[in-house]
């Protein structure tokens, strides 16, 4: 920092499921050198330990020792109302993150574990939390409050918080620069293992699909998205489900996995090609939910200048982009099939020339956004 070009980059995929692997790329003198290591990686703590080994040892090392690092930025999913920007991690901050475990059960415990591993490894570095909820602090009260008695908000903090804020912030800023207009109405669609959609007006989040926790809204890899609460009551009353069983059901056993048989979109596509009807239904449900939210947010924004597809599925699955954009001509959304299928990895328009709404594919860069915010905090 402050240069945007990375010294190295990497990714750990399929943590906790078959086919785990690590990609590690180093950039030197205008060239890049990559390795890939496979082997089962049980959890995020083990993943981070293997990443740290790659950073410090062998031909692809980029630091001599952990002391070369001044700051470590951590994506933390849930910050509640406590945090609206990047924050140096203290024992009190860790306590607040821990208090929110129940609101982000798939993420905050993992984030906390990685903070502890990083503290033990980069002893002299500042540990900084960048919260996914921070970008959504601009959502107005009429959008973040639930229609339950006010005491539950004041005493228990029950409200919409929103997530994927780091990603939505980054791609929406890229879109504003692309559009070259001060006033903008943008719908940002983040599709990965977790999925969310955000209405962004003049650079500020005004509504988003995830709510109190990162479970509501769109269908996801293992999460159900929106579900009638009556289903939960019914299963408790008539089938004897415990709260723990219900949490596992909607957080870890639903979504693409529950309907189609896998949480990975690539596996789902393979099963569709093999004639699997359940996988086909999973894709239809997934796209349908997104279209419903586009319509709702078009109303909230009173128009759309652009929609953004980003994250693993949004950037890489042209069939999903086509399914989402189909039959939305009345909103001015018209996809160019050739541009859509030809898309490769950089900010591009994939709409027709005559379309009133820009359809943008923008690779998210949460790592850069986190680093940028950390550098701004300590710089």
Tab-separated table of C-alpha atoms in Angstrom:
chain	number	residue	atom	x	y	z
A	1	UNK	CA	0.000	0.000	0.000
A	2	UNK	CA	-0.894	2.634	-1.073
A	3	UNK	CA	-0.387	1.041	-4.509
A	4	UNK	CA	-3.269	-1.184	-5.538
A	5	UNK	CA	-1.106	-3.832	-7.260
A	6	UNK	CA	-0.781	-6.876	-4.980
A	7	UNK	CA	2.509	-8.456	-3.891
A	8	UNK	CA	0.715	-11.788	-3.756
A	9	UNK	CA	-2.808	-13.113	-3.792
A	10	UNK	CA	-4.491	-16.379	-3.046
A	11	UNK	CA	-7.612	-18.338	-2.340
A	12	UNK	CA	-8.579	-21.353	-0.267
A	13	UNK	CA	-11.602	-23.193	-1.642
A	14	UNK	CA	-13.946	-25.974	-0.528
A	15	UNK	CA	-12.975	-25.717	3.155
A	16	UNK	CA	-14.505	-28.595	5.075
A	17	UNK	CA	-15.696	-30.463	1.973
A	18	UNK	CA	-14.078	-32.870	-0.464
A	19	UNK	CA	-11.638	-31.382	-2.972
A	20	UNK	CA	-10.066	-28.650	-0.790
A	21	UNK	CA	-7.216	-26.688	-2.377
A	22	UNK	CA	-5.101	-23.552	-2.037
A	23	UNK	CA	-4.096	-21.217	-4.865
A	24	UNK	CA	-1.107	-18.951	-4.192
A	25	UNK	CA	0.185	-16.359	-6.697
A	26	UNK	CA	3.218	-14.092	-6.394
A	27	UNK	CA	3.738	-10.990	-8.581
A	28	UNK	CA	7.351	-10.107	-9.420
A	29	UNK	CA	8.728	-7.672	-12.005
A	30	UNK	CA	5.551	-7.640	-14.060
A	31	UNK	CA	5.160	-11.424	-14.031
A	32	UNK	CA	3.111	-13.736	-11.890
A	33	UNK	CA	4.049	-17.157	-10.551
A	34	UNK	CA	1.426	-19.531	-9.181
A	35	UNK	CA	1.207	-22.807	-7.342
A	36	UNK	CA	-1.779	-24.883	-6.280
A	37	UNK	CA	-1.818	-27.336	-3.395
A	38	UNK	CA	-4.615	-29.838	-2.804
A	39	UNK	CA	-5.556	-31.902	0.204
A	40	UNK	CA	-8.428	-31.883	2.684
A	41	UNK	CA	-8.593	-28.699	4.782
A	42	UNK	CA	-10.866	-29.271	7.739
A	43	UNK	CA	-11.553	-25.706	8.924
A	44	UNK	CA	-10.657	-22.038	8.508
A	45	UNK	CA	-8.007	-22.092	11.226
A	46	UNK	CA	-6.106	-24.821	9.395
A	47	UNK	CA	-6.581	-22.951	6.104
A	48	UNK	CA	-5.024	-19.788	7.519
A	49	UNK	CA	-2.076	-21.694	8.981
A	50	UNK	CA	-1.321	-23.165	5.553
A	51	UNK	CA	-1.604	-19.729	3.924
A	52	UNK	CA	0.864	-18.291	6.442
A	53	UNK	CA	3.334	-21.080	5.672
A	54	UNK	CA	3.190	-20.180	1.962
A	55	UNK	CA	3.809	-16.503	2.737
A	56	UNK	CA	6.999	-17.154	4.678
A	57	UNK	CA	8.701	-20.253	3.219
A	58	UNK	CA	9.859	-21.669	-0.110
A	59	UNK	CA	10.237	-20.179	-3.579
A	60	UNK	CA	6.909	-18.354	-3.321
A	61	UNK	CA	7.565	-16.582	-0.023
A	62	UNK	CA	6.930	-12.824	0.018
A	63	UNK	CA	8.023	-11.958	3.564
A	64	UNK	CA	11.085	-12.975	5.544
A	65	UNK	CA	9.197	-13.222	8.820
A	66	UNK	CA	5.852	-12.249	10.348
A	67	UNK	CA	7.499	-9.063	11.670
A	68	UNK	CA	7.485	-7.669	8.110
A	69	UNK	CA	3.716	-7.164	8.386
A	70	UNK	CA	2.458	-3.901	9.906
A	71	UNK	CA	-1.258	-4.662	9.874
A	72	UNK	CA	-3.566	-7.611	9.271
A	73	UNK	CA	-7.051	-6.822	7.988
A	74	UNK	CA	-9.854	-9.183	8.955
A	75	UNK	CA	-13.242	-9.384	7.332
A	76	UNK	CA	-15.708	-9.689	10.205
A	77	UNK	CA	-19.276	-10.341	9.140
A	78	UNK	CA	-21.344	-8.924	11.998
A	79	UNK	CA	-20.551	-5.719	13.852
A	80	UNK	CA	-24.041	-4.928	15.088
A	81	UNK	CA	-24.585	-1.209	15.702
A	82	UNK	CA	-21.228	-0.949	17.470
A	83	UNK	CA	-18.999	-0.536	14.422
A	84	UNK	CA	-19.465	1.698	11.384
A	85	UNK	CA	-15.884	1.646	10.067
A	86	UNK	CA	-12.545	-0.200	10.276
A	87	UNK	CA	-11.541	-0.807	13.899
A	88	UNK	CA	-8.271	-1.777	15.608
A	89	UNK	CA	-8.944	-5.047	17.406
A	90	UNK	CA	-8.688	-4.916	21.207
A	91	UNK	CA	-9.916	-7.360	23.810
A	92	UNK	CA	-13.126	-5.334	24.027
A	93	UNK	CA	-13.633	-5.507	20.246
A	94	UNK	CA	-13.069	-9.271	20.364
A	95	UNK	CA	-15.656	-9.475	23.145
A	96	UNK	CA	-18.175	-7.601	20.969
A	97	UNK	CA	-17.451	-9.919	17.996
A	98	UNK	CA	-17.955	-12.921	20.272
A	99	UNK	CA	-21.267	-11.549	21.581
A	100	UNK	CA	-22.534	-11.562	17.993
A	101	UNK	CA	-21.738	-15.253	17.328
A	102	UNK	CA	-25.421	-16.162	17.499
A	103	UNK	CA	-26.301	-13.591	14.817
A	104	UNK	CA	-23.717	-14.863	12.297
A	105	UNK	CA	-23.142	-18.494	13.304
A	106	UNK	CA	-21.412	-19.484	10.050
A	107	UNK	CA	-19.034	-16.526	10.073
A	108	UNK	CA	-18.271	-14.658	13.287
A	109	UNK	CA	-16.839	-17.743	15.071
A	110	UNK	CA	-14.583	-18.377	12.054
A	111	UNK	CA	-13.590	-14.687	11.894
A	112	UNK	CA	-12.763	-14.790	15.603
A	113	UNK	CA	-10.654	-17.936	15.207
A	114	UNK	CA	-8.666	-16.373	12.349
A	115	UNK	CA	-8.048	-13.253	14.449
A	116	UNK	CA	-6.612	-15.449	17.207
A	117	UNK	CA	-4.378	-17.335	14.752
A	118	UNK	CA	-3.163	-14.036	13.240
A	119	UNK	CA	-2.491	-12.539	16.690
A	120	UNK	CA	-0.303	-15.532	17.541
A	121	UNK	CA	1.534	-15.348	14.204
A	122	UNK	CA	1.886	-11.597	13.544
A	123	UNK	CA	2.653	-10.623	17.126
A	124	UNK	CA	3.791	-7.056	16.372
A	125	UNK	CA	1.162	-6.194	13.757
A	126	UNK	CA	-2.024	-4.237	14.342
A	127	UNK	CA	-5.056	-6.474	13.872
A	128	UNK	CA	-7.893	-4.536	12.229
A	129	UNK	CA	-11.524	-5.582	11.745
A	130	UNK	CA	-13.488	-4.440	8.702
A	131	UNK	CA	-17.168	-5.196	9.251
A	132	UNK	CA	-19.580	-6.365	6.556
A	133	UNK	CA	-22.365	-4.503	8.321
A	134	UNK	CA	-20.632	-1.084	8.222
A	135	UNK	CA	-21.647	-0.079	4.665
A	136	UNK	CA	-25.311	-0.630	5.526
A	137	UNK	CA	-25.371	1.833	8.433
A	138	UNK	CA	-26.893	4.369	5.976
A	139	UNK	CA	-30.098	2.335	5.597
A	140	UNK	CA	-33.024	4.486	6.840
A	141	UNK	CA	-35.074	3.468	9.844
A	142	UNK	CA	-38.147	2.684	7.734
A	143	UNK	CA	-36.066	-0.003	6.000
A	144	UNK	CA	-34.060	-1.394	8.925
A	145	UNK	CA	-36.832	-1.683	11.507
A	146	UNK	CA	-39.012	-4.787	11.787
A	147	UNK	CA	-42.767	-4.482	12.417
A	148	UNK	CA	-42.515	-5.687	16.020
A	149	UNK	CA	-42.740	-3.658	19.250
A	150	UNK	CA	-40.042	-0.988	19.575
A	151	UNK	CA	-38.728	-2.472	22.812
A	152	UNK	CA	-37.218	-5.397	20.885
A	153	UNK	CA	-35.124	-2.951	18.884
A	154	UNK	CA	-34.094	-0.771	21.825
A	155	UNK	CA	-33.416	-3.574	24.303
A	156	UNK	CA	-32.305	-6.423	22.040
A	157	UNK	CA	-30.962	-4.652	18.970
A	158	UNK	CA	-33.319	-6.512	16.633
A	159	UNK	CA	-33.170	-4.741	13.264
A	160	UNK	CA	-31.823	-5.172	9.730
A	161	UNK	CA	-28.029	-4.943	9.708
A	162	UNK	CA	-27.144	-6.158	6.223
A	163	UNK	CA	-23.999	-7.995	5.105
A	164	UNK	CA	-21.492	-8.289	2.270
A	165	UNK	CA	-21.052	-4.555	2.785
A	166	UNK	CA	-17.346	-4.597	1.873
A	167	UNK	CA	-18.146	-6.168	-1.492
A	168	UNK	CA	-21.191	-3.995	-2.225
A	169	UNK	CA	-19.210	-0.869	-1.332
A	170	UNK	CA	-16.306	-1.776	-3.605
A	171	UNK	CA	-18.301	-2.766	-6.701
A	172	UNK	CA	-20.797	0.083	-6.402
A	173	UNK	CA	-17.930	2.613	-6.306
A	174	UNK	CA	-16.503	0.990	-9.438
A	175	UNK	CA	-19.935	1.243	-11.079
A	176	UNK	CA	-20.333	4.936	-10.180
A	177	UNK	CA	-16.962	5.666	-11.787
A	178	UNK	CA	-18.005	3.693	-14.876
A	179	UNK	CA	-21.355	5.477	-15.184
A	180	UNK	CA	-19.704	8.898	-14.796
A	181	UNK	CA	-22.748	10.402	-13.123
A	182	UNK	CA	-23.054	11.931	-9.694
A	183	UNK	CA	-26.593	10.725	-9.005
A	184	UNK	CA	-27.014	6.979	-9.438
A	185	UNK	CA	-29.483	4.198	-8.721
A	186	UNK	CA	-27.710	0.847	-8.576
A	187	UNK	CA	-28.701	-2.696	-7.635
A	188	UNK	CA	-25.677	-4.743	-6.554
A	189	UNK	CA	-26.071	-8.543	-6.644
A	190	UNK	CA	-23.433	-10.514	-4.718
A	191	UNK	CA	-23.706	-14.218	-5.560
A	192	UNK	CA	-21.315	-16.627	-3.869
A	193	UNK	CA	-21.802	-19.273	-1.212
A	194	UNK	CA	-23.563	-16.441	0.585
A	195	UNK	CA	-25.840	-14.226	-1.514
A	196	UNK	CA	-27.251	-10.758	-1.042
A	197	UNK	CA	-28.683	-7.899	-3.083
A	198	UNK	CA	-28.478	-4.210	-2.173
A	199	UNK	CA	-30.225	-1.048	-3.361
A	200	UNK	CA	-27.654	1.768	-3.550
A	201	UNK	CA	-28.659	5.381	-4.141
A	202	UNK	CA	-25.973	8.014	-4.745
A	203	UNK	CA	-23.339	5.705	-3.281
A	204	UNK	CA	-25.235	4.817	-0.106
A	205	UNK	CA	-26.966	1.585	0.838
A	206	UNK	CA	-30.688	2.201	1.347
A	207	UNK	CA	-31.939	-1.396	1.551
A	208	UNK	CA	-30.482	-4.894	1.465
A	209	UNK	CA	-31.741	-8.471	1.460
A	210	UNK	CA	-29.859	-9.860	4.456
A	211	UNK	CA	-31.276	-8.686	7.741
A	212	UNK	CA	-30.706	-9.336	11.446
A	213	UNK	CA	-28.329	-12.135	10.497
A	214	UNK	CA	-26.919	-13.316	7.149
A	215	UNK	CA	-29.724	-15.867	6.648
A	216	UNK	CA	-32.557	-13.906	5.059
A	217	UNK	CA	-33.197	-12.828	1.479
A	218	UNK	CA	-31.768	-14.761	-1.438
A	219	UNK	CA	-31.272	-18.522	-1.656
A	220	UNK	CA	-27.623	-19.392	-0.917
A	221	UNK	CA	-25.163	-22.280	-0.887
A	222	UNK	CA	-26.383	-23.845	2.368
A	223	UNK	CA	-28.762	-21.155	3.701
A	224	UNK	CA	-32.471	-21.078	2.944
A	225	UNK	CA	-32.884	-17.339	2.485
A	226	UNK	CA	-36.395	-16.042	3.196
A	227	UNK	CA	-38.681	-18.615	4.784
A	228	UNK	CA	-42.077	-18.182	6.444
A	229	UNK	CA	-41.528	-18.255	10.249
A	230	UNK	CA	-44.605	-20.464	10.443
A	231	UNK	CA	-42.482	-23.284	8.994
A	232	UNK	CA	-40.179	-23.037	12.022
A	233	UNK	CA	-43.102	-23.054	14.470
A	234	UNK	CA	-44.666	-26.012	12.649
A	235	UNK	CA	-41.512	-28.123	12.792
A	236	UNK	CA	-41.038	-27.363	16.488
A	237	UNK	CA	-44.649	-28.106	17.422
A	238	UNK	CA	-45.445	-31.072	15.200
A	239	UNK	CA	-42.058	-32.714	14.499
A	240	UNK	CA	-40.231	-32.027	17.755
A	241	UNK	CA	-37.351	-30.084	16.247
A	242	UNK	CA	-34.997	-28.388	18.693
A	243	UNK	CA	-33.627	-24.887	18.136
A	244	UNK	CA	-30.205	-26.378	17.364
A	245	UNK	CA	-31.713	-28.698	14.736
A	246	UNK	CA	-33.627	-25.826	13.144
A	247	UNK	CA	-30.527	-23.638	13.058
A	248	UNK	CA	-28.602	-26.417	11.334
A	249	UNK	CA	-31.460	-26.938	8.876
A	250	UNK	CA	-31.764	-23.343	7.663
A	251	UNK	CA	-28.078	-22.375	7.949
A	252	UNK	CA	-26.178	-25.478	6.899
A	253	UNK	CA	-28.532	-27.938	5.168
A	254	UNK	CA	-30.715	-25.775	2.923
A	255	UNK	CA	-30.205	-23.569	-0.158
A	256	UNK	CA	-28.486	-25.170	-3.139
A	257	UNK	CA	-27.335	-28.054	-0.938
A	258	UNK	CA	-30.798	-28.825	0.421
A	259	UNK	CA	-32.660	-28.550	-2.879
A	260	UNK	CA	-30.043	-29.555	-5.439
A	261	UNK	CA	-27.603	-31.758	-3.543
A	262	UNK	CA	-24.476	-29.549	-3.404
A	263	UNK	CA	-23.564	-26.113	-2.062
A	264	UNK	CA	-21.183	-25.520	-4.988
A	265	UNK	CA	-22.756	-24.065	-8.147
A	266	UNK	CA	-20.196	-25.896	-10.295
A	267	UNK	CA	-21.417	-29.226	-8.918
A	268	UNK	CA	-25.027	-28.181	-9.526
A	269	UNK	CA	-24.267	-27.335	-13.185
A	270	UNK	CA	-22.608	-30.726	-13.639
A	271	UNK	CA	-25.644	-32.496	-12.197
A	272	UNK	CA	-27.962	-30.528	-14.493
A	273	UNK	CA	-25.940	-31.696	-17.488
A	274	UNK	CA	-26.457	-35.245	-16.221
A	275	UNK	CA	-30.245	-34.715	-16.184
A	276	UNK	CA	-30.706	-34.209	-12.443
A	277	UNK	CA	-34.185	-32.689	-11.913
A	278	UNK	CA	-33.485	-31.548	-8.338
A	279	UNK	CA	-30.448	-29.563	-9.474
A	280	UNK	CA	-32.521	-27.954	-12.227
A	281	UNK	CA	-35.167	-26.905	-9.692
A	282	UNK	CA	-32.463	-25.484	-7.419
A	283	UNK	CA	-31.262	-23.198	-10.233
A	284	UNK	CA	-34.803	-22.061	-10.989
A	285	UNK	CA	-35.476	-21.196	-7.333
A	286	UNK	CA	-32.142	-19.381	-7.080
A	287	UNK	CA	-32.756	-17.156	-10.118
A	288	UNK	CA	-36.401	-16.510	-9.249
A	289	UNK	CA	-35.556	-15.108	-5.820
A	290	UNK	CA	-33.057	-12.671	-7.358
A	291	UNK	CA	-35.601	-11.439	-9.936
A	292	UNK	CA	-38.162	-10.756	-7.201
A	293	UNK	CA	-35.696	-8.553	-5.337
A	294	UNK	CA	-34.711	-6.678	-8.506
A	295	UNK	CA	-38.361	-5.743	-8.953
A	296	UNK	CA	-38.697	-4.675	-5.319
A	297	UNK	CA	-35.548	-2.551	-5.366
A	298	UNK	CA	-36.496	-0.937	-8.673
A	299	UNK	CA	-39.537	0.349	-6.775
A	300	UNK	CA	-37.499	1.418	-3.732
A	301	UNK	CA	-35.015	3.321	-5.930
A	302	UNK	CA	-37.727	4.677	-8.271
A	303	UNK	CA	-35.692	3.472	-11.262
A	304	UNK	CA	-32.405	1.755	-12.076
A	305	UNK	CA	-29.272	3.035	-13.784
A	306	UNK	CA	-27.323	-0.215	-13.460
A	307	UNK	CA	-27.364	-3.685	-11.984
A	308	UNK	CA	-24.124	-5.362	-10.922
A	309	UNK	CA	-23.269	-9.050	-10.858
A	310	UNK	CA	-20.329	-9.894	-8.619
A	311	UNK	CA	-18.653	-12.642	-6.521
A	312	UNK	CA	-18.026	-16.270	-7.464
A	313	UNK	CA	-21.342	-17.110	-9.119
A	314	UNK	CA	-22.138	-13.593	-10.311
A	315	UNK	CA	-18.803	-13.248	-12.097
A	316	UNK	CA	-18.412	-16.775	-13.452
A	317	UNK	CA	-21.838	-18.218	-14.240
A	318	UNK	CA	-23.146	-16.717	-17.494
A	319	UNK	CA	-26.178	-19.024	-17.443
A	320	UNK	CA	-27.254	-17.635	-14.073
A	321	UNK	CA	-26.856	-14.053	-15.289
A	322	UNK	CA	-29.015	-14.892	-18.311
A	323	UNK	CA	-31.683	-16.552	-16.145
A	324	UNK	CA	-31.862	-13.560	-13.800
A	325	UNK	CA	-32.074	-10.992	-16.614
A	326	UNK	CA	-34.656	-12.839	-18.703
A	327	UNK	CA	-38.123	-11.246	-18.993
A	328	UNK	CA	-37.110	-7.992	-17.331
A	329	UNK	CA	-37.418	-5.856	-20.452
A	330	UNK	CA	-40.171	-3.773	-18.829
A	331	UNK	CA	-37.519	-2.498	-16.407
A	332	UNK	CA	-35.135	-1.667	-19.239
A	333	UNK	CA	-32.921	-4.687	-18.500
A	334	UNK	CA	-31.830	-6.354	-21.736
A	335	UNK	CA	-28.891	-8.793	-21.756
A	336	UNK	CA	-26.647	-9.218	-24.805
A	337	UNK	CA	-26.139	-13.029	-25.032
A	338	UNK	CA	-22.836	-12.749	-26.911
A	339	UNK	CA	-21.298	-10.270	-24.486
A	340	UNK	CA	-22.578	-12.334	-21.566
A	341	UNK	CA	-21.013	-15.625	-22.638
A	342	UNK	CA	-17.784	-13.929	-23.768
A	343	UNK	CA	-17.218	-12.181	-20.422
A	344	UNK	CA	-13.768	-12.744	-18.915
A	345	UNK	CA	-12.731	-11.315	-15.581
A	346	UNK	CA	-12.799	-7.511	-15.723
A	347	UNK	CA	-15.393	-4.746	-15.449
A	348	UNK	CA	-17.629	-4.993	-18.538
A	349	UNK	CA	-21.097	-4.076	-19.769
A	350	UNK	CA	-23.087	-7.081	-20.980
A	351	UNK	CA	-26.318	-5.261	-21.868
A	352	UNK	CA	-27.568	-4.558	-25.373
A	353	UNK	CA	-26.630	-1.225	-26.926
A	354	UNK	CA	-30.245	-0.019	-26.727
A	355	UNK	CA	-30.860	-1.079	-23.120
A	356	UNK	CA	-31.902	1.638	-20.683
A	357	UNK	CA	-30.177	-0.129	-17.773
A	358	UNK	CA	-26.500	-1.016	-17.712
A	359	UNK	CA	-25.776	-4.635	-16.793
A	360	UNK	CA	-22.275	-4.707	-15.311
A	361	UNK	CA	-20.119	-7.638	-14.280
A	362	UNK	CA	-17.599	-6.316	-11.771
A	363	UNK	CA	-15.089	-8.604	-10.062
A	364	UNK	CA	-15.308	-7.873	-6.376
A	365	UNK	CA	-12.079	-7.176	-4.547
A	366	UNK	CA	-12.851	-7.389	-0.867
A	367	UNK	CA	-9.179	-8.019	-0.099
A	368	UNK	CA	-8.171	-4.694	-1.646
A	369	UNK	CA	-11.076	-2.882	-0.020
A	370	UNK	CA	-10.100	-4.283	3.398
A	371	UNK	CA	-6.417	-3.382	2.852
A	372	UNK	CA	-7.389	0.093	1.637
A	373	UNK	CA	-9.509	0.732	4.718
A	374	UNK	CA	-6.791	-0.617	7.041
A	375	UNK	CA	-4.142	1.554	5.403
A	376	UNK	CA	-6.393	4.576	5.772
A	377	UNK	CA	-6.832	3.821	9.468
A	378	UNK	CA	-3.128	3.498	10.336
A	379	UNK	CA	-1.534	5.521	7.514
